[in-house]
Amino acid sequence: MAYALYLLFLLLLIPFSVVAQTNGNITVGASLSATDEASSWLSPSADFAFGFHKLDNNLFLLSIWFDKIPDKTIVWYANEGQPVPRGSRVDLTADRGLVLINPQGEELWKSLSITGAVAYGYMNDTGNFALKDGNSQDVWASFRFSTDTILPTKIMERGEVLTARQTETNFSPGRFQFSLLDNGNLVSYVLNLPTNYANEPYYHSDTNDDANSLNSGSQVVFNGSGYMYILRVNGQRFMLTQGDVVSTTYFYHRATLTYDGVFTQYYQPKNSTGNESWSALWSAPDNICTRSHMTQASGICGYNSVCRLSADQRPICECPPGYSSLDPNDQFSSCRPNFIQGCYDGPGPHSSEDLYSIEELPNTDWPFSDYMHLQPFSEGECRNSCLQDCMCPAAIFRDQTCWKKKLPLSNGRTDRTERSKAFIKVGKGNFPQSPRLIPTPKPRKKNQDTLILVGSVFLGSSVFLNFILIAAIFLGFFFIYKKKVRRIHRGESIVETNLHCFTYKELAEATNGFKEELGKGAFGIVYKGEIDTGSGNFVAVKKLDRMVQEGEREFKAEVNVIGQTHHKNLVRLIGFCNEGSQRLLVYEYMRNGTLASFLFGDSKPSWNMRTQIAFGIARGLLYLHEECSTQIIHCDIKPQNILLDDYYNARISDFGLAKLLMIGQSQTHTAIRGTKGYVAPEWFRNMPVTVKVDVYSFGVLLLEIICCRRSVDMETSGVEYAILTDWAYDCYREGTIEALVEGDMEAMNDRTKLERFIMVAIWCIQEDMSLRPTMKKDLLHSLV
Ligand code: ATP
Ligand code: MG
């Protein structure tokens, strides 16, 4: 099977064959077709190709790409990034240049600015595709119409614009632009789509000297040696490239405005052995999250979200606690509260403490949308004032000052250098109806009416009376706040992150003497508990009983790493206890249990829900592997370690535990972690453990999600079906994938996605770990 799989993937990896001239010249009358065997026009060195690039969705993009590197990075595209169907054609004509035609013969795009008759086309070794007249002068060139990328030898003139694509794989124009303005300033800014309204730049070179126009920028030069600079009118250079540039003889270079708004210069060795990818040399701006101040837009991320910089200087957008993404497939989507926001007027409890708690986000700011400025004010007063104010969804505190904010929150950012702290109000789930629903108005009781009437009289009367009323409310709440005793101490017990350090006694109380077991795992028992941490009521307390006893410092260090790991598809660690021989971890409680019980229970969950869960797990793993500050290999991905929150979002649990439980042992070549049926073969082969072990387990899990059955099932099915991975592979090879989802009409009707999911799963479970995909580049894109 391994050999067959290997062959299968070799086949998949074979690019559409390139048969073309090698001198770079293309004669008028030549054409290319969008088919699997499509040809492309190569540059003399064969470094660059022009032609139809086949995308994952089976459409073709007329584009230019680096042809010798494995991932064939695209550097230019025609037709505003719109891909075309199979059977489309591009013709090189004398009078209209390049003409793109769909299979129905309709013209979709043609090269513009034809200033003379075209004699021939030329695919240059610089990556520039040019149309030449009889005197070998350019009449059109791709370099003059750059899309999101520029290459060495390209010069950007004033007024030229690079536009980012929408996502890594969607090439239509996105919301970020990078431009050398007419005044000589080089800027990046966000557009308010669908109009082209440009917001305040989040990057500017400041090369627009009004007083001395000779100082202004006139061109952006990306020279043949790989350096980028702004050439001022007076001939001086304003260097953009930072750091030492590796030689363009041995390395490819490109500078791209990435789909998330960062302009980055990358390089990659020309003689790639297959494992290399692009490395970043420098980026502008250095921190896109903290540089953005847009008064008329959401900022880099969506509304109500927070932007954080990843290790590779790209923005990561996250929803704050209590909020979830409006569109989980869109990184820049806005976030909406998961609870009733505003002044609640439904049945049930009404006090602010009953309904809401305040979550603290250190080093976080939403700089705009204030409705009240309070100064001098203490941190506690700020927090409490927001909790008690039904208009207040969030407040920011810094330097004895409190800013109360209104929705939507914009330009959210979190960064170590940020001195503000954010308080965000989160619903406790005590609303009598589903928090997603707006409560239907119920007839009010008489005394409520009286109260409201009195309130309205007050609010409608003089400023003085209002003042007295507000003061009285504050005094009242201050009293209640002081009296509140069952708060768990913060501050002194915190270990660098904002994790709680619980005493054993506190946890014994919270779990009612470790009474209610949620489940039992290899390392101890998990109990349900109830505490007042300001993040909701219930928690899951995991008592570790197989910990190596030594390693106090390492325990704290590892717990800290876990505590800093926040993502909407991970179960959040709230705190821990490290007292004598007792080591416990306190997690958010996940009301809807494990994916195992969800998938293998009595009724089969819907295909749509299952695919959403698979995306969620992939996103969580991608974060652990590539986006969080310390890479985490989970080592025990299985349906028992995927939990489901209130809204059935997949949340990975137990990440970081592999390392924690190995404290005192060496990192690699160690005892097998993980669970039978899910562990990758390299565990048995004394090979180093990499993120690919998780990719393997993810593949097995994906098959379980597709088929709603366990990976190993000796009882209910016959021998030939007992091992799910073997059975799935057989079905795939024999073209009988319907058997895997028998009776599941929803899955059968979604055949393309079903096939894709099965292919990805098989891709993940290959014996040779180097043939498995990585979470980011290949896997997530193939799933979507
Ligand atoms: P392993 O020890 O290999 O991870 P496991 O995942 O089954 O196996 P535990 O992680 O100890 O074992 O969890 C035991 C059970 O406790 C889970 O199966 C789940 O039902 C429950 N559980 C764990 N964490 C939570 C949580 N945050 N919220 C709700 N239930 C939880
Ligand atoms: Mg577990």
PDB file of C-alpha atoms in Angstrom, residues 10 48 117 144 185 202 232 305 327 345 386 413 427 471 525 603 694-695 704 751 764:
ATOM      1  CA  LEU A  10       4.120  11.291  -7.247  1.00  0.00           C
ATOM      2  CA  PHE A  48       9.885  31.620 -15.186  1.00  0.00           C
ATOM      3  CA  ALA A 117       1.834  46.245 -33.779  1.00  0.00           C
ATOM      4  CA  ARG A 144       4.168  47.604 -16.081  1.00  0.00           C
ATOM      5  CA  ASN A 185       5.543  58.871  -0.314  1.00  0.00           C
ATOM      6  CA  TYR A 202      -0.496  51.919   8.173  1.00  0.00           C
ATOM      7  CA  ARG A 232      14.673  60.515  -4.414  1.00  0.00           C
ATOM      8  CA  SER A 305     -11.421  41.514  16.901  1.00  0.00           C
ATOM      9  CA  ASP A 327     -17.339  33.901   9.086  1.00  0.00           C
ATOM     10  CA  ASP A 345     -34.685  43.475  29.573  1.00  0.00           C
ATOM     11  CA  CYS A 386     -17.885  48.869  32.796  1.00  0.00           C
ATOM     12  CA  ARG A 413      -4.340  45.097  18.803  1.00  0.00           C
ATOM     13  CA  GLY A 427     -22.115  36.945  29.130  1.00  0.00           C
ATOM     14  CA  ALA A 471     -23.730  58.705  42.311  1.00  0.00           C
ATOM     15  CA  ILE A 525      -9.151  11.988  36.213  1.00  0.00           C
ATOM     16  CA  SER A 603     -27.469   9.560  15.842  1.00  0.00           C
ATOM     17  CA  ASP A 694      -0.007  15.232  14.267  1.00  0.00           C
ATOM     18  CA  VAL A 695      -0.681  15.389  10.527  1.00  0.00           C
ATOM     19  CA  GLU A 704     -13.444   9.010  11.353  1.00  0.00           C
ATOM     20  CA  ARG A 751     -19.260  14.381  -3.744  1.00  0.00           C
ATOM     21  CA  CYS A 764      -1.895  12.647   5.678  1.00  0.00           C
TER      22      CYS A 764
END
